[in-house]
Coordinates of C-alpha atoms in Angstrom, one line a residue:
Chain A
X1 CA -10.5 -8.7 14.9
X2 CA -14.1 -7.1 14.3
X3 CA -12.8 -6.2 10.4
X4 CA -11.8 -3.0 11.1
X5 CA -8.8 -1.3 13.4
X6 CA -8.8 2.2 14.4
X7 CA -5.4 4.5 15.5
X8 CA -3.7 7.4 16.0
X9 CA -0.7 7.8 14.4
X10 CA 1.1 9.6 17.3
X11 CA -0.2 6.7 19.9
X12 CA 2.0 4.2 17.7
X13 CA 4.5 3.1 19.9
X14 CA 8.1 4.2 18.3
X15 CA 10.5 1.4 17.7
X16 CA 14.1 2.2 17.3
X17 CA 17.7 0.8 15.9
X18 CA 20.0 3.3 15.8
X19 CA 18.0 4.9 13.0
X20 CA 15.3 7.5 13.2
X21 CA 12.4 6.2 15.1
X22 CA 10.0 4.7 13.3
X23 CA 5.8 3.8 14.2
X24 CA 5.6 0.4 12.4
X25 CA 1.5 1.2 11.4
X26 CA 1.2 -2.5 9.3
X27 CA 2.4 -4.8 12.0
X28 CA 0.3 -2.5 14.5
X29 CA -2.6 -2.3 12.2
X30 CA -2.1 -6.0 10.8
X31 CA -2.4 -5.0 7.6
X32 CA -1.0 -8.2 5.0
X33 CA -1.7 -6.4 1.4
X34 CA 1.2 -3.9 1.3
X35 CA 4.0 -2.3 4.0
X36 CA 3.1 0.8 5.4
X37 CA 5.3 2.8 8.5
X38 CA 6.6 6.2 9.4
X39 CA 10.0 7.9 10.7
X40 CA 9.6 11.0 12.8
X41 CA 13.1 12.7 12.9
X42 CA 14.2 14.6 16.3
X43 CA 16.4 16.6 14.8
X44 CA 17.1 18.6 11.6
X45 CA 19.7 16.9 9.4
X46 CA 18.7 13.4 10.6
X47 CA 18.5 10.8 8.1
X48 CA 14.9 10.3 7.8
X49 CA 15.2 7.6 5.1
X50 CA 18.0 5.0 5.3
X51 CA 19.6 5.1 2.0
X52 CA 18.3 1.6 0.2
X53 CA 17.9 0.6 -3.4
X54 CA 15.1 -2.6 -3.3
X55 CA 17.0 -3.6 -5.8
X56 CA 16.7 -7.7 -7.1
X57 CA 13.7 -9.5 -7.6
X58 CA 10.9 -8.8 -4.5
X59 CA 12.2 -4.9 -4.9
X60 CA 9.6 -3.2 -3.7
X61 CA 8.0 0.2 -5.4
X62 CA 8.0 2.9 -2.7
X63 CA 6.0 6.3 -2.0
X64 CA 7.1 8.8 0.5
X65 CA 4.6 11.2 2.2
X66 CA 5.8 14.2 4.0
X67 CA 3.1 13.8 6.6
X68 CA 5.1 17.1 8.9
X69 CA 8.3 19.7 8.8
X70 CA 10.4 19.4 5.7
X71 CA 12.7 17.0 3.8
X72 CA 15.3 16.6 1.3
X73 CA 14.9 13.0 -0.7
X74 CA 18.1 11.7 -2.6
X75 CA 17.1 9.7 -5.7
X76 CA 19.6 9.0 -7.5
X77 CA 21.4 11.7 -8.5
X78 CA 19.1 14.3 -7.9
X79 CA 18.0 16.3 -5.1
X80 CA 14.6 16.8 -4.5
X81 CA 13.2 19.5 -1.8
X82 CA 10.1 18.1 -0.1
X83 CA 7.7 19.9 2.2
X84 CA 4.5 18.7 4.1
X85 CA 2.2 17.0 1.9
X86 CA 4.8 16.4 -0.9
X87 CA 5.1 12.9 -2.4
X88 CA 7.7 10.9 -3.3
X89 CA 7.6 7.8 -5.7
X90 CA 10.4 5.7 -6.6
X91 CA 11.0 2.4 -8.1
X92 CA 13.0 -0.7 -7.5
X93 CA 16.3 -0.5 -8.5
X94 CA 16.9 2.9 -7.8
X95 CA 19.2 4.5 -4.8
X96 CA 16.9 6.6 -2.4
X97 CA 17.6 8.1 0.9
X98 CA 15.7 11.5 2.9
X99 CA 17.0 13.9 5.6
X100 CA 15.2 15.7 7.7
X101 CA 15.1 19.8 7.3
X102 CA 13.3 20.6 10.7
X103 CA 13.1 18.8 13.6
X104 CA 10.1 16.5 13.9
X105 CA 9.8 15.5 10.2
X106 CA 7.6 12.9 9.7
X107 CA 7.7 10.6 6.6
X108 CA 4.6 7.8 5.6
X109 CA 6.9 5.1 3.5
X110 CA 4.3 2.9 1.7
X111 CA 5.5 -0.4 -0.3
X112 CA 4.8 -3.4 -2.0
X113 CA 6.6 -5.1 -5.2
X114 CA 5.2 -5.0 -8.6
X115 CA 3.8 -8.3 -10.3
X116 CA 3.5 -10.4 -7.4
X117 CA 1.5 -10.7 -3.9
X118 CA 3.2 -8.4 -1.4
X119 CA 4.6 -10.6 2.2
X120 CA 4.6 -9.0 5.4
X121 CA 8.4 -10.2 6.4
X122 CA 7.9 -9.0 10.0
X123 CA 11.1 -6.7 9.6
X124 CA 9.5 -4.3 12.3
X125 CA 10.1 -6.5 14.9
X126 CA 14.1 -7.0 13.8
X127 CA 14.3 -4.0 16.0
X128 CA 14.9 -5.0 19.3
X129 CA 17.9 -7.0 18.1
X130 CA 19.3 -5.1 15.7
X131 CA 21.9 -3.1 18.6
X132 CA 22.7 -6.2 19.4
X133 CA 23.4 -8.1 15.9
X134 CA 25.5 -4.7 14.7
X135 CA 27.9 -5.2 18.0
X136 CA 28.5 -9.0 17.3
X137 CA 26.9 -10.1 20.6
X138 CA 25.1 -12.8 18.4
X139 CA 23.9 -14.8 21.7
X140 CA 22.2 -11.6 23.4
X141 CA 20.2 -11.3 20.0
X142 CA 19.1 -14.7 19.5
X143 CA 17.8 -14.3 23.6
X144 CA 15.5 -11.6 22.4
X145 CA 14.4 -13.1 19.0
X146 CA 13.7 -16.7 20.2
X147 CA 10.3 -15.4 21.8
X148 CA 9.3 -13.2 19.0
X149 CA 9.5 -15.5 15.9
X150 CA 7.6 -18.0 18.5
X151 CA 4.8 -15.6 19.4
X152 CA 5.1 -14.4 14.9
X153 CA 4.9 -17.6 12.8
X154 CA 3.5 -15.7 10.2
X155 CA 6.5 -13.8 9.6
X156 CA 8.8 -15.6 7.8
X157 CA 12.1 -13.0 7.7
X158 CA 12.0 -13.2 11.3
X159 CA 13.0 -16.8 10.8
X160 CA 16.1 -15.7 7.9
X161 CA 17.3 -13.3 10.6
X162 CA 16.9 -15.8 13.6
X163 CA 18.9 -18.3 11.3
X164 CA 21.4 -15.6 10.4
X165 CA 22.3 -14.9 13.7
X166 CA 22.3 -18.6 15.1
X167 CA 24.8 -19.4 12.0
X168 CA 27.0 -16.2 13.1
X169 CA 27.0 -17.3 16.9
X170 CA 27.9 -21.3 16.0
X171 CA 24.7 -22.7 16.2
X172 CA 24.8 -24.6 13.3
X173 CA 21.6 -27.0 13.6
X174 CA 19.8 -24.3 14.8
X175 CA 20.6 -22.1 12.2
X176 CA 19.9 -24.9 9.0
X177 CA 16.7 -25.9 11.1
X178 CA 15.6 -22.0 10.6
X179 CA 16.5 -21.5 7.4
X180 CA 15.1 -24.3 6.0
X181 CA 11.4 -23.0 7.5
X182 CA 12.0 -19.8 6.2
X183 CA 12.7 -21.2 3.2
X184 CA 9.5 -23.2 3.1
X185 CA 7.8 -20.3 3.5
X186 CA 9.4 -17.8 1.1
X187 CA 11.2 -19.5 -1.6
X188 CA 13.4 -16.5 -2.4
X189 CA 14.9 -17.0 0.9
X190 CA 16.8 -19.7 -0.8
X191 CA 18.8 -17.5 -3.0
X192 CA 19.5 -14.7 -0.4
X193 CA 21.3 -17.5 1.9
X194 CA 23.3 -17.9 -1.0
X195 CA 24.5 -14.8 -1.1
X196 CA 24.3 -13.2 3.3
X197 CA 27.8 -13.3 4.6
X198 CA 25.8 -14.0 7.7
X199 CA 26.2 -17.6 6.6
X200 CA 29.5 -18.0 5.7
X201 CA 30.3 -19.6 9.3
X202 CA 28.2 -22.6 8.0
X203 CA 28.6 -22.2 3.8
X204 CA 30.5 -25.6 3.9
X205 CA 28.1 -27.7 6.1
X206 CA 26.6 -30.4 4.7
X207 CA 23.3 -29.8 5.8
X208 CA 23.7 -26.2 4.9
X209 CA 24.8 -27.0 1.1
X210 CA 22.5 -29.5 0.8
X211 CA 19.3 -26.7 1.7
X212 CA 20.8 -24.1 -0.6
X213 CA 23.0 -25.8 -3.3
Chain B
X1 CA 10.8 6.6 -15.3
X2 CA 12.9 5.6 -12.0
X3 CA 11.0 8.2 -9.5
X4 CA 7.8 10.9 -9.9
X5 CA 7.1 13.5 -7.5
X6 CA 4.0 15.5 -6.8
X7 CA 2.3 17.7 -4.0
X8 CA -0.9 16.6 -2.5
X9 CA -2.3 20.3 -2.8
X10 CA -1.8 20.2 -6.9
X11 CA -3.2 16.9 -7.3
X12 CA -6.1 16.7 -10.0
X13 CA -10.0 17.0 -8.1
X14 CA -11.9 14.8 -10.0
X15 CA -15.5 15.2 -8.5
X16 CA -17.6 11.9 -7.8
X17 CA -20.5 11.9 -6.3
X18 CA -21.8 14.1 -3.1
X19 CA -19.2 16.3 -3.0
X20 CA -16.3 13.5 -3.0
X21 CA -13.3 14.5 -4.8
X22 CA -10.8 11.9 -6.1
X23 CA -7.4 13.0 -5.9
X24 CA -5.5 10.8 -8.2
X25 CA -1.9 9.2 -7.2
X26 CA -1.8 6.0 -8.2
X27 CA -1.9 6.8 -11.9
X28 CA -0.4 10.0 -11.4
X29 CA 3.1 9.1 -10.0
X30 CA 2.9 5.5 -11.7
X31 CA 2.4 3.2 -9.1
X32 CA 2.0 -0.2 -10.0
X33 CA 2.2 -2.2 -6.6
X34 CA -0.8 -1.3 -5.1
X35 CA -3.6 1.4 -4.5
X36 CA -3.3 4.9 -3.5
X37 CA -5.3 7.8 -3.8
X38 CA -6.3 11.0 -2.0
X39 CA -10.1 12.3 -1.6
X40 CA -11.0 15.5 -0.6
X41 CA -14.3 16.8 0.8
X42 CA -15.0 20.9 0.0
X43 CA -17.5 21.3 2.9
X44 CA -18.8 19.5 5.8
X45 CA -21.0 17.1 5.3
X46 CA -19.7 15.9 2.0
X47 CA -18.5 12.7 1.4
X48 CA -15.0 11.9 2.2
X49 CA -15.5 8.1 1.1
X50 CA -17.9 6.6 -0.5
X51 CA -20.2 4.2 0.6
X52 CA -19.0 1.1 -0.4
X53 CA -17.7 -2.5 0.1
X54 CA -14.3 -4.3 -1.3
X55 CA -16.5 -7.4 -1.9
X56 CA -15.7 -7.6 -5.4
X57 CA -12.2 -6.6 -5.8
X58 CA -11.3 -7.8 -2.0
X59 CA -9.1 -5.7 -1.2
X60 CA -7.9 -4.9 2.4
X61 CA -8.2 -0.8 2.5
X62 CA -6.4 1.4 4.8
X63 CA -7.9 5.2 5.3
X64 CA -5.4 8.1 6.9
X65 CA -6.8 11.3 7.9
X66 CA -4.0 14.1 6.8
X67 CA -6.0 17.6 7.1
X68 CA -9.4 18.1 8.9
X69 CA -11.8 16.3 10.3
X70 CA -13.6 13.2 9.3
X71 CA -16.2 10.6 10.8
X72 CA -16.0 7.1 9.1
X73 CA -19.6 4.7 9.6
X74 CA -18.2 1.1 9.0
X75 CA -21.0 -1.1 9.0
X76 CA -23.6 0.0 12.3
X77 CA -20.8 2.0 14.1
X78 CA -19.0 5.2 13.8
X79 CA -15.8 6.3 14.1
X80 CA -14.3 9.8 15.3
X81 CA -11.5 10.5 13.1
X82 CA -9.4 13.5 13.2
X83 CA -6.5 14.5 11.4
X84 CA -3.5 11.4 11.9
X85 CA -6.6 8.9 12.1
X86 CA -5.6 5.4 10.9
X87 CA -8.9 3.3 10.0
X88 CA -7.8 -0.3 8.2
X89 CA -10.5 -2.3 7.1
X90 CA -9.2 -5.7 6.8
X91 CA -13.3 -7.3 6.3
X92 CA -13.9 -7.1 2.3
X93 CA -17.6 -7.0 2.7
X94 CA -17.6 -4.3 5.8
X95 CA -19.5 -1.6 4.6
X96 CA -17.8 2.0 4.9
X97 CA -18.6 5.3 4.4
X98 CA -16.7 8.9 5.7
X99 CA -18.0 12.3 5.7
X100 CA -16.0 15.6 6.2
X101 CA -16.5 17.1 9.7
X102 CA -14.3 20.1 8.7
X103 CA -13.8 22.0 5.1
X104 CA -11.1 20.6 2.9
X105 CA -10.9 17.9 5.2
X106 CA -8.6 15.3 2.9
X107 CA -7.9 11.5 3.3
X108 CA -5.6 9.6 2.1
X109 CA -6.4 5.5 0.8
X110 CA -4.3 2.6 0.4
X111 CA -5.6 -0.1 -0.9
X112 CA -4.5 -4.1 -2.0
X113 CA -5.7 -7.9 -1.6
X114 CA -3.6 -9.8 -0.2
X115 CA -1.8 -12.8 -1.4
X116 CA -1.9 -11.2 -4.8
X117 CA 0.0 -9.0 -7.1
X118 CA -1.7 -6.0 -7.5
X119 CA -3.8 -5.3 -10.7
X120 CA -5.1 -1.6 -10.9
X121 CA -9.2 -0.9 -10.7
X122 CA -11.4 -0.5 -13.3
X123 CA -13.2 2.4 -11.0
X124 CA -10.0 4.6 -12.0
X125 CA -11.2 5.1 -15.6
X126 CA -15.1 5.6 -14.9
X127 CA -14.2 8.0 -11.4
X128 CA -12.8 10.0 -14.5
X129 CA -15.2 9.3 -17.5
X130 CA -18.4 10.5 -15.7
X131 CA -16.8 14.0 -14.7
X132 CA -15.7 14.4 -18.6
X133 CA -18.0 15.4 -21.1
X134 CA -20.2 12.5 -22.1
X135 CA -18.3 12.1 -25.6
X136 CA -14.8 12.8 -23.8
X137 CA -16.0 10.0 -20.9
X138 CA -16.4 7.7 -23.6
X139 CA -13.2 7.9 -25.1
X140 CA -11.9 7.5 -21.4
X141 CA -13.2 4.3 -21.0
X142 CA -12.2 3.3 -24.8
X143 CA -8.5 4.1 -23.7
X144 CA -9.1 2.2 -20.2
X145 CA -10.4 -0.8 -22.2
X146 CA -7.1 -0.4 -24.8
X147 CA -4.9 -0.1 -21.6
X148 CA -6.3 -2.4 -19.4
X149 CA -7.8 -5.4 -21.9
X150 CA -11.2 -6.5 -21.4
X151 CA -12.9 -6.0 -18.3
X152 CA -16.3 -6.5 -17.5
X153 CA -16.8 -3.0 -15.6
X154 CA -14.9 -1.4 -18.1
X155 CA -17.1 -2.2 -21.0
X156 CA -20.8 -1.8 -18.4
X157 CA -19.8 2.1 -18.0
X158 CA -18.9 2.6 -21.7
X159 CA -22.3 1.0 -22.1
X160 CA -23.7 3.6 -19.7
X161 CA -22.2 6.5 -21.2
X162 CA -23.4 5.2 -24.4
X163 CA -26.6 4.9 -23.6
X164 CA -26.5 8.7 -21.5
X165 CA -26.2 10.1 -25.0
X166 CA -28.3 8.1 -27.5
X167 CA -25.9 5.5 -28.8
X168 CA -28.3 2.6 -28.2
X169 CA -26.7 0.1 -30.7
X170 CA -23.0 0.7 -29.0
X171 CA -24.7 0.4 -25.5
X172 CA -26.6 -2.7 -26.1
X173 CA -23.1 -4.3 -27.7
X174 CA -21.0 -3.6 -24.9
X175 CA -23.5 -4.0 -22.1
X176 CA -23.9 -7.7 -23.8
X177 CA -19.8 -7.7 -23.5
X178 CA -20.0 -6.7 -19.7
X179 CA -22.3 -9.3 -19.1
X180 CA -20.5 -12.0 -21.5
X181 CA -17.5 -11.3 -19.3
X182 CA -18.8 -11.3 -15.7
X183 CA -22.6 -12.6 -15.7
X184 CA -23.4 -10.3 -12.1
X185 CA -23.1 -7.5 -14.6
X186 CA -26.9 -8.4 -15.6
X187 CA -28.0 -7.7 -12.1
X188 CA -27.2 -4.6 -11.6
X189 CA -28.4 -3.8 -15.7
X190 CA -31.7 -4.3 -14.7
X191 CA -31.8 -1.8 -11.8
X192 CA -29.5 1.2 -13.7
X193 CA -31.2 4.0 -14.9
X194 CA -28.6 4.9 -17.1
X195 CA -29.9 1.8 -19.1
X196 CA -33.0 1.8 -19.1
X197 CA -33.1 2.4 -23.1
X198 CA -31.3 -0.8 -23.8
X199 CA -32.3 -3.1 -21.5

């Protein structure tokens, strides 16, 4: 890279999962210092914004910029109306979701957690498997992550999904072997696996026990 | 506070320097994770960014265009950047620069290092000190020091101000501060006019 990186928003190739699409600007951009994407809705009454809470520790603080058409953010309780140009700040811990008012509603999202370095998980690139993962064909999903966490090292929840969806499709070598990278590189890793129901096919293995205690 | 909201069109202009206007969000919304700000240029040819480089705080810096027209220089060559232009600077020590090709042309910056947690600039409180009333700027920076603890730029631009309206003794204690806490601070002492009283 010559140190800089120059794009249109609207040449952004749209990823999809079932959600609004979205342009995933840091992964295309390959910026490392804090998340940054957009969700253009096709319709009016879409959900722009899935509704989330970053809650726990790594909970990231998120602003919203109305970048087009109109929205209506849930924070909360509260309702809060939000045409172009408005923006939308909320903290960790805190339920937050957005629907689209018009058609073509197009939402920045811009995150990063307070107090520590931010990490690019690679999340983006969950994508393609996602349709996949949600119908339970485990195998079809591990085909189409194998050569993406190959060809993106650097992404280290790519490696916790990989390993989530070896341990839901039997693989259980596989699936410890994954884990325990993505552990290695992200420490907090280590008490999400406690907790994924995506493990519980291998929660008594040895090996498995032995990683995450 | 769990969430803030504003509107980019009521957000404080805080003029700069050639027609650059800083647009606060960070501070105003209460964003602790990382950068953010708007700028916004009155007329064409006015600064959109300043020229600058992240060498010190080394940040990675991302620019959006969201209204009008802009044309970024990043080190020798230029960029065409109209409204939904993404520039990301990933190069600390890349110099940049943007000037509005259209009125009210307005940009929005993001800005972080990586691999660390986020600490907010010292440039927020003297943006907004040298736009105050030189009495009023100082008590800016006074309140940046008491907010933010003891940082070398903090305590070189309350030396300036200082020294912009006669205060030599305060100048020449904190400029000695600045200096105690980051020696490079002498460098650019001996070239400021601002300090030329104390020096």
């Amino acid at each position: 890279m010559s140190g800089y990186t120059v794009a249109k928003l609207d040449e952004i190739e749209q990823m999809g999962d079932g959600r609004c699409p979205w342009r995933p600007i840091r992964h295309h951009m390959g910026i490392q210092a804090f998340g940054i994407n957009s969700w253009t809705a096709p319709d009016a009454g879409d959900r722009i914004i899935n509704e989330h809470g970053e809650e726990g520790d790594g909970g990231e603080e998120e602003l919203y910029l109305v970048l087009g058409g109109h929205a209506t953010f849930e924070v909360g309780d509260d309702k809060v109306d939000a045409p172009e140009g408005t923006l939308v700040f909320v903290a960790p811990g805190t339920r937050r979701t957005a629907f689209a008012e018009e058609a073509g509603t197009t939402v920045l999202a811009i995150g990063a957690p307070p107090g520590q370095p931010y990490t690019a998980f690679g999340w983006e690139l969950w994508a393609p498997a996602l349709p996949y993962y949600t119908s339970g064909d485990y195998d079809k999903a591990i085909e189409i992550m194998d050569p993406i966490v190959a060809e993106h090292p650097e992404y280290p929840g790519l490696l916790f999904n990989l390993a989530c969806l070896e341990s839901l499709a039997g693989r259980k070598d596989d699936a410890v072997g994954h884990l325990r990278t993505a552990i290695e590189k992200t420490p907090r890793f280590k008490d999400m696996a406690k907790t994924d129901s995506d493990f519980d096919p291998i929660r008594e293995e040895p090996a498995f026990q032995e990683l995450v205690g | 506070m769990t969430y803030s909201v504003a509107h980019l069109g009521e957000l404080d202009r805080v003029p700069v320097m050639e027609g650059l206007e800083w647009r606060p969000i960070r501070r105003r919304l209460g964003i602790t994770a990382f950068g953010v700000n708007a700028y916004t240029a009155e007329k064409v040819g006015d600064w959109i960014v300043e020229e600058h480089t992240e060498e010190q705080l080394g940040h990675e810096e991302m620019y959006m265009v969201v209204k009008g027209k802009a044309t970024f220089t990043l080190g020798s060559e230029t960029v065409d950047a109209p409204a939904g232009t993404i520039v990301f600077i990933s190069d600390p020590q890349m110099k940049r620069k943007a000037v509005a090709d259209e009125p009210e042309t307005t940009v929005l910056a993001v800005g972080a290092k990586p691999g660390e947690a986020f600490t907010p600039s010292a440039w927020e409180w003297y943006f907004q000190a040298y736009a105050q009333a030189p009495e009023d700027g100082i008590e800016t920076m006074r309140r940046g020091i008491a907010v933010d603890g003891e940082r070398s730029p903090l305590y070189y631009h309350l030396a300036c101000l200082e020294a912009r309206v006669g205060r030599l003794d305060d100048a020449r204690a904190h400029l000695a501060r600045a200096i105690e806490l980051d020696p490079g601070a002498a460098e650019h002492a001996a070239k400021d006019d601002d300090l030329k009283e104390v020096r």
